[in-house]
Amino acid sequence: MSELNSIAIKILKNGKGILAADESTGTMTKRLDSVSVPSTPKNRLLFRETLFSSSSMKDYIGGVILFDETIKQTTSKKKTIPELISEMGSIPGIKVDTGAKILASSPSEKITEGLDGLRERLKEYYKLGAKFTKWRGVYSITKNYPSKISIHSNAHALARYSALVQECNMVPIVEPEVLMDGDHSAKECSIATSQVIEKCFEELIAHKVNLSGIILKPNMILAGNKSKNKISSEEVAKLTLKCLKSTVPTEVPGIAFLSGGQSEIEATENLNLINKHNSTNFIMSYSYGRALQQSTLKHWSKDINDIEGTQRIFNHRAKMNSLAAQGKWSKDLEI
Ligand code: 13P
């Protein structure tokens, strides 16, 4: 077993998953604005330090994705954030893309940037303690999209990124996110997601990426958020498994879903059913941002110094998702 493969498995095994706490300062400011907390470096650190020092880090959160600002911050006890995360029993990771920008030739679509100078930035993050990384490509579904240019160029960037990350001895999370915005059907989501994932693996293989040392972070197969034809969680699980079974090479050790705008319960319920029906060898877990933090953020905003109360809410959500990652969750466990 290669070192990268062991790291990927360690992050996801035994019902563990990933906390995506890598919101850029702009996105984090939106999240904090929504609960009327001023977005200062100190408040951003306080919220995140509260989560990273919770008992979930040992029990349910195998890895934490950080943003550039956070990986360089120091805690109230004078530790670096990667030191805190490691001491609590989890593994620190870092988002390394610099965001999705308008795609020339198809200006309604996006291409993710950040390859220039990436090798040097990776070396710096590795020294700071990161063991894995994230890069997110985004695709929208409309009548004409995702276009071939967007599918191809984002896959190419994800592959170049992954090769550089493995060169630096870290595990790349490959995140091609087909967005749920729109009125498309689940079938359209399934077709687009299959095309996108297939192209990603074609490029990853062409770029000689070691597939046993990556984690795939895909969307689930859902109808668009404005669709009138929503499907049941059973259907979501069935379609998601079918799509991944036919597009993901068997060497890939683990799949960690993004939540993508689903509610907390929805994201947990869907993951639970995916695991109940999972007949593949892939570990199927979570790499949630909003679906792990929403209720916690709301609670915290009422008293930002209530560390214990905030951690209680977070620990519950993390535990529910950990049970779901083992197919052992049920609605009556919710509080
Ligand atoms: P969500 O779970 O909120 O979609 O965030 C996951 C993520 O990392 C998006 O890049």
Short mmCIF file of C-alpha atoms and ligand atoms in Angstrom, two decimals:
data_model
loop_
_atom_site.label_atom_id
_atom_site.label_comp_id
_atom_site.label_asym_id
_atom_site.label_seq_id
_atom_site.Cartn_x
_atom_site.Cartn_y
_atom_site.Cartn_z
CA MET A 1 0.00 0.00 0.00
CA SER A 2 1.44 3.38 -0.96
CA GLU A 3 1.78 6.19 1.56
CA LEU A 4 -0.81 8.28 -0.28
CA ASN A 5 -3.27 5.39 -0.30
CA SER A 6 -2.87 4.97 3.49
CA ILE A 7 -3.52 8.67 4.07
CA ALA A 8 -6.66 8.61 1.89
CA ILE A 9 -7.99 5.56 3.74
CA LYS A 10 -7.10 6.96 7.16
CA ILE A 11 -9.14 10.09 6.42
CA LEU A 12 -12.25 8.12 5.45
CA LYS A 13 -12.21 4.76 7.23
CA ASN A 14 -14.53 3.60 10.04
CA GLY A 15 -17.27 6.10 9.31
CA LYS A 16 -14.96 9.10 9.34
CA GLY A 17 -15.37 11.92 6.84
CA ILE A 18 -14.09 15.38 6.01
CA LEU A 19 -15.04 18.78 7.38
CA ALA A 20 -14.83 21.29 4.50
CA ALA A 21 -13.96 24.45 6.45
CA ASP A 22 -12.15 25.99 3.48
CA GLU A 23 -14.60 28.79 2.71
CA SER A 24 -12.68 31.67 1.18
CA THR A 25 -12.84 34.94 3.11
CA GLY A 26 -15.57 36.15 0.72
CA THR A 27 -17.73 33.05 1.22
CA MET A 28 -17.13 32.98 4.98
CA THR A 29 -18.16 36.63 5.15
CA LYS A 30 -21.47 35.71 3.46
CA ARG A 31 -21.98 32.89 5.98
CA LEU A 32 -21.21 35.18 8.94
CA ASP A 33 -23.34 38.00 7.52
CA SER A 34 -26.28 35.58 7.38
CA VAL A 35 -26.09 35.16 11.17
CA SER A 36 -25.12 38.81 11.85
CA VAL A 37 -21.60 38.16 13.16
CA PRO A 38 -18.90 40.58 11.90
CA SER A 39 -16.47 38.79 9.57
CA THR A 40 -13.13 39.63 11.20
CA PRO A 41 -10.04 37.36 11.16
CA LYS A 42 -10.56 36.92 14.93
CA ASN A 43 -14.19 35.76 14.59
CA ARG A 44 -13.40 33.48 11.67
CA LEU A 45 -10.65 31.90 13.78
CA LEU A 46 -12.86 31.64 16.87
CA PHE A 47 -15.59 29.73 15.02
CA ARG A 48 -13.15 27.40 13.37
CA GLU A 49 -11.03 26.84 16.49
CA THR A 50 -14.24 25.90 18.32
CA LEU A 51 -14.96 23.18 15.76
CA PHE A 52 -11.36 21.99 15.49
CA SER A 53 -11.06 21.50 19.26
CA SER A 54 -14.25 19.43 19.55
CA SER A 55 -14.23 15.72 20.36
CA SER A 56 -15.57 14.98 16.84
CA MET A 57 -12.04 15.46 15.54
CA LYS A 58 -11.06 12.15 17.10
CA ASP A 59 -14.26 10.25 16.47
CA TYR A 60 -15.86 11.41 13.23
CA ILE A 61 -13.72 13.91 11.31
CA GLY A 62 -10.80 12.20 9.58
CA GLY A 63 -9.66 15.34 7.78
CA VAL A 64 -10.26 19.09 7.73
CA ILE A 65 -9.91 21.23 4.61
CA LEU A 66 -8.55 24.67 5.48
CA PHE A 67 -8.33 27.98 3.66
CA ASP A 68 -5.02 29.82 3.24
CA GLU A 69 -5.85 32.33 6.01
CA THR A 70 -6.71 29.58 8.53
CA ILE A 71 -3.70 27.32 7.97
CA LYS A 72 -1.49 30.28 8.90
CA GLN A 73 -3.42 31.30 12.02
CA THR A 74 -2.43 30.56 15.63
CA THR A 75 -4.94 29.37 18.25
CA SER A 76 -5.72 30.99 21.61
CA LYS A 77 -3.34 28.40 23.14
CA LYS A 78 -0.54 29.47 20.77
CA LYS A 79 -0.61 26.40 18.54
CA THR A 80 -0.79 26.50 14.79
CA ILE A 81 -4.11 25.30 13.36
CA PRO A 82 -2.53 22.19 11.73
CA GLU A 83 -0.95 21.35 15.11
CA LEU A 84 -4.33 21.62 16.83
CA ILE A 85 -6.06 19.45 14.22
CA SER A 86 -3.34 16.77 14.36
CA GLU A 87 -3.29 16.73 18.17
CA MET A 88 -7.07 16.29 18.21
CA GLY A 89 -6.65 13.16 16.06
CA SER A 90 -7.56 14.45 12.59
CA ILE A 91 -5.55 15.32 9.47
CA PRO A 92 -5.11 18.87 8.10
CA GLY A 93 -5.67 19.61 4.41
CA ILE A 94 -5.76 22.76 2.29
CA LYS A 95 -7.76 24.20 -0.59
CA VAL A 96 -5.25 25.19 -3.26
CA ASP A 97 -7.30 26.45 -6.18
CA THR A 98 -7.74 30.20 -6.46
CA GLY A 99 -11.37 30.10 -7.50
CA ALA A 100 -13.63 29.60 -10.51
CA LYS A 101 -13.32 32.35 -13.14
CA ILE A 102 -15.25 33.09 -16.34
CA LEU A 103 -14.32 30.64 -19.10
CA ALA A 104 -13.17 32.43 -22.27
CA SER A 105 -15.23 31.26 -25.29
CA SER A 106 -18.08 30.16 -23.03
CA PRO A 107 -18.60 33.10 -20.67
CA SER A 108 -21.61 31.62 -18.85
CA GLU A 109 -19.38 28.83 -17.57
CA LYS A 110 -16.41 28.71 -15.21
CA ILE A 111 -12.85 27.43 -15.22
CA THR A 112 -10.98 26.98 -11.96
CA GLU A 113 -7.62 28.75 -11.73
CA GLY A 114 -4.55 28.37 -9.54
CA LEU A 115 -1.99 26.30 -11.46
CA ASP A 116 0.57 29.09 -11.80
CA GLY A 117 3.08 28.86 -8.96
CA LEU A 118 1.20 25.87 -7.51
CA ARG A 119 4.31 23.69 -7.02
CA GLU A 120 5.88 26.35 -4.78
CA ARG A 121 2.64 26.93 -2.82
CA LEU A 122 2.27 23.17 -2.28
CA LYS A 123 5.76 22.97 -0.79
CA GLU A 124 4.85 25.75 1.62
CA TYR A 125 1.56 24.09 2.65
CA TYR A 126 3.33 20.77 3.14
CA LYS A 127 5.79 22.45 5.50
CA LEU A 128 2.85 23.96 7.37
CA GLY A 129 1.51 20.43 7.98
CA ALA A 130 -0.98 19.75 5.16
CA LYS A 131 -1.28 16.10 4.13
CA PHE A 132 -4.00 16.52 1.50
CA THR A 133 -5.42 19.21 -0.77
CA LYS A 134 -8.58 20.24 -2.58
CA TRP A 135 -9.37 21.70 -6.00
CA ARG A 136 -12.96 22.30 -7.12
CA GLY A 137 -14.19 22.52 -10.70
CA VAL A 138 -17.79 23.71 -11.20
CA TYR A 139 -20.25 22.91 -13.96
CA SER A 140 -23.80 24.15 -14.49
CA ILE A 141 -26.59 22.31 -16.22
CA THR A 142 -28.71 24.14 -18.81
CA LYS A 143 -29.89 23.16 -22.26
CA ASN A 144 -26.40 23.71 -23.71
CA TYR A 145 -24.20 23.16 -20.65
CA PRO A 146 -21.95 21.79 -19.42
CA SER A 147 -20.17 22.40 -22.71
CA LYS A 148 -17.36 20.24 -24.05
CA ILE A 149 -14.90 23.09 -23.42
CA SER A 150 -15.84 23.32 -19.76
CA ILE A 151 -15.79 19.54 -19.24
CA HIS A 152 -12.42 19.25 -20.95
CA SER A 153 -10.65 22.29 -19.51
CA ASN A 154 -11.73 21.64 -15.91
CA ALA A 155 -10.72 17.97 -16.15
CA HIS A 156 -7.34 19.01 -17.55
CA ALA A 157 -6.79 21.46 -14.69
CA LEU A 158 -7.86 18.86 -12.08
CA ALA A 159 -5.35 16.39 -13.57
CA ARG A 160 -2.45 18.87 -13.67
CA TYR A 161 -3.26 19.86 -10.09
CA SER A 162 -3.42 16.22 -8.93
CA ALA A 163 -0.08 15.32 -10.50
CA LEU A 164 1.62 18.28 -8.80
CA VAL A 165 0.04 17.43 -5.43
CA GLN A 166 1.19 13.80 -5.56
CA GLU A 167 4.68 14.96 -6.58
CA CYS A 168 4.66 16.83 -3.27
CA ASN A 169 3.51 13.72 -1.34
CA MET A 170 0.00 14.87 -0.57
CA VAL A 171 -3.39 13.34 -1.46
CA PRO A 172 -5.40 15.38 -3.96
CA ILE A 173 -9.15 15.63 -3.47
CA VAL A 174 -10.56 15.80 -6.98
CA GLU A 175 -13.80 17.77 -6.83
CA PRO A 176 -15.83 18.12 -10.02
CA GLU A 177 -19.08 19.72 -8.78
CA VAL A 178 -22.10 19.65 -11.06
CA LEU A 179 -24.21 22.36 -9.45
CA MET A 180 -27.77 21.75 -8.31
CA ASP A 181 -28.94 25.24 -9.39
CA GLY A 182 -31.65 25.08 -12.02
CA ASP A 183 -34.78 23.21 -13.05
CA HIS A 184 -33.07 20.19 -14.61
CA SER A 185 -34.18 16.63 -13.91
CA ALA A 186 -32.21 14.03 -11.95
CA LYS A 187 -31.68 12.20 -15.23
CA GLU A 188 -30.01 15.30 -16.72
CA CYS A 189 -27.84 15.56 -13.60
CA SER A 190 -26.87 11.93 -13.99
CA ILE A 191 -25.89 12.37 -17.65
CA ALA A 192 -23.84 15.52 -17.00
CA THR A 193 -22.16 14.07 -13.90
CA SER A 194 -21.19 10.88 -15.75
CA GLN A 195 -19.66 12.88 -18.62
CA VAL A 196 -17.77 15.11 -16.21
CA ILE A 197 -16.38 12.27 -14.07
CA GLU A 198 -15.43 10.16 -17.08
CA LYS A 199 -13.45 13.04 -18.56
CA CYS A 200 -11.73 13.70 -15.23
CA PHE A 201 -10.46 10.12 -15.06
CA GLU A 202 -9.38 10.17 -18.69
CA GLU A 203 -7.21 13.21 -17.89
CA LEU A 204 -6.00 11.89 -14.52
CA ILE A 205 -4.82 8.71 -16.23
CA ALA A 206 -3.19 10.67 -19.08
CA HIS A 207 -1.32 12.72 -16.47
CA LYS A 208 -0.14 9.51 -14.71
CA VAL A 209 -1.88 10.30 -11.46
CA ASN A 210 -1.82 7.40 -8.97
CA LEU A 211 -5.55 6.70 -8.65
CA SER A 212 -5.10 4.76 -5.41
CA GLY A 213 -3.81 7.99 -3.83
CA ILE A 214 -6.72 10.35 -4.52
CA ILE A 215 -10.14 11.01 -3.03
CA LEU A 216 -13.01 11.81 -5.40
CA LYS A 217 -15.42 14.48 -4.17
CA PRO A 218 -18.51 14.42 -6.39
CA ASN A 219 -22.06 15.71 -6.14
CA MET A 220 -24.91 13.30 -5.56
CA ILE A 221 -27.39 12.78 -8.36
CA LEU A 222 -30.26 15.15 -7.59
CA ALA A 223 -32.94 17.02 -9.51
CA GLY A 224 -32.17 20.77 -9.76
CA ASN A 225 -33.25 22.96 -6.84
CA LYS A 226 -35.91 24.60 -9.04
CA SER A 227 -37.15 21.34 -10.56
CA LYS A 228 -40.78 20.36 -10.04
CA ASN A 229 -39.81 16.70 -10.26
CA LYS A 230 -37.85 16.06 -7.08
CA ILE A 231 -36.90 12.43 -6.49
CA SER A 232 -36.90 10.37 -3.28
CA SER A 233 -33.77 9.68 -1.23
CA GLU A 234 -33.95 6.04 -2.33
CA GLU A 235 -33.82 7.23 -5.96
CA VAL A 236 -30.93 9.62 -5.19
CA ALA A 237 -28.96 6.74 -3.68
CA LYS A 238 -29.73 4.38 -6.54
CA LEU A 239 -28.85 6.87 -9.30
CA THR A 240 -25.72 8.10 -7.49
CA LEU A 241 -24.39 4.57 -7.06
CA LYS A 242 -25.19 3.67 -10.65
CA CYS A 243 -23.33 6.73 -11.95
CA LEU A 244 -20.24 6.19 -9.79
CA LYS A 245 -20.07 2.46 -10.40
CA SER A 246 -19.86 3.03 -14.13
CA THR A 247 -17.45 5.99 -14.13
CA VAL A 248 -14.97 5.61 -11.24
CA PRO A 249 -12.00 3.23 -11.67
CA THR A 250 -11.81 0.57 -8.95
CA GLU A 251 -8.33 1.68 -7.78
CA VAL A 252 -9.86 4.82 -6.22
CA PRO A 253 -10.05 4.14 -2.47
CA GLY A 254 -12.69 6.60 -1.42
CA ILE A 255 -15.49 8.91 -2.45
CA ALA A 256 -16.46 11.82 -0.20
CA PHE A 257 -19.57 13.68 -1.28
CA LEU A 258 -20.07 17.43 -1.16
CA SER A 259 -23.41 18.61 0.21
CA GLY A 260 -23.91 21.30 -2.44
CA GLY A 261 -26.86 23.14 -0.87
CA GLN A 262 -28.81 20.17 0.50
CA SER A 263 -30.22 20.64 3.99
CA GLU A 264 -28.36 18.96 6.84
CA ILE A 265 -30.89 16.14 7.21
CA GLU A 266 -31.21 15.60 3.45
CA ALA A 267 -27.42 15.25 3.08
CA THR A 268 -27.31 12.77 5.97
CA GLU A 269 -30.30 10.74 4.79
CA ASN A 270 -29.00 10.47 1.22
CA LEU A 271 -25.54 9.41 2.38
CA ASN A 272 -27.08 6.80 4.67
CA LEU A 273 -29.05 5.22 1.84
CA ILE A 274 -26.04 5.32 -0.48
CA ASN A 275 -24.16 3.27 2.11
CA LYS A 276 -27.05 0.91 2.74
CA HIS A 277 -27.10 0.03 -0.95
CA ASN A 278 -23.36 0.29 -1.64
CA SER A 279 -22.17 -2.91 -3.30
CA THR A 280 -18.85 -1.41 -4.49
CA ASN A 281 -15.49 -1.48 -2.71
CA PHE A 282 -15.34 2.32 -2.53
CA ILE A 283 -15.60 3.92 0.90
CA MET A 284 -18.53 6.35 0.53
CA SER A 285 -18.32 9.18 3.02
CA TYR A 286 -18.81 12.92 3.40
CA SER A 287 -16.81 16.06 2.77
CA TYR A 288 -19.46 18.52 3.84
CA GLY A 289 -19.22 22.26 4.33
CA ARG A 290 -22.70 23.66 4.84
CA ALA A 291 -24.32 20.36 5.85
CA LEU A 292 -21.86 20.01 8.75
CA GLN A 293 -21.81 23.62 9.89
CA GLN A 294 -25.21 25.24 9.34
CA SER A 295 -26.93 24.50 12.67
CA THR A 296 -23.63 24.93 14.53
CA LEU A 297 -23.08 28.37 13.02
CA LYS A 298 -26.61 29.41 13.91
CA HIS A 299 -26.15 28.33 17.53
CA TRP A 300 -22.70 29.92 17.81
CA SER A 301 -23.93 33.25 16.48
CA LYS A 302 -26.21 33.66 19.52
CA ASP A 303 -23.19 33.59 21.86
CA ILE A 304 -19.82 33.34 20.15
CA ASN A 305 -18.13 32.46 23.45
CA ASP A 306 -20.33 29.43 24.12
CA ILE A 307 -17.68 26.90 23.15
CA GLU A 308 -19.25 23.86 24.82
CA GLY A 309 -22.78 24.45 23.52
CA THR A 310 -21.48 25.06 20.00
CA GLN A 311 -19.37 21.90 20.11
CA ARG A 312 -22.38 19.90 21.30
CA ILE A 313 -24.35 20.86 18.18
CA PHE A 314 -21.37 20.18 15.92
CA ASN A 315 -20.63 16.81 17.56
CA HIS A 316 -24.22 15.72 16.99
CA ARG A 317 -24.14 16.61 13.29
CA ALA A 318 -20.76 14.95 12.80
CA LYS A 319 -21.97 11.81 14.60
CA MET A 320 -25.11 11.63 12.44
CA ASN A 321 -23.02 11.83 9.27
CA SER A 322 -20.57 9.26 10.59
CA LEU A 323 -23.46 6.86 11.19
CA ALA A 324 -24.73 7.64 7.68
CA ALA A 325 -21.29 6.84 6.27
CA GLN A 326 -21.80 3.35 7.74
CA GLY A 327 -25.46 3.03 6.73
CA LYS A 328 -26.47 3.09 10.41
CA TRP A 329 -28.36 6.39 10.65
CA SER A 330 -32.09 6.72 11.23
CA LYS A 331 -34.32 9.78 11.60
CA ASP A 332 -35.24 9.05 15.23
CA LEU A 333 -31.60 9.68 16.23
CA GLU A 334 -31.98 13.35 15.33
CA ILE A 335 -32.60 15.82 18.16
P1 13P B 1 -20.70 22.04 0.63
O1 13P B 1 -20.79 20.71 1.35
O2 13P B 1 -21.29 23.18 1.41
O3 13P B 1 -21.18 21.96 -0.78
O4 13P B 1 -19.16 22.39 0.57
C1 13P B 1 -18.29 21.42 0.19
C2 13P B 1 -17.16 22.01 -0.55
O5 13P B 1 -16.03 21.85 -0.17
C3 13P B 1 -17.43 22.76 -1.77
O6 13P B 1 -16.25 22.98 -2.44
#
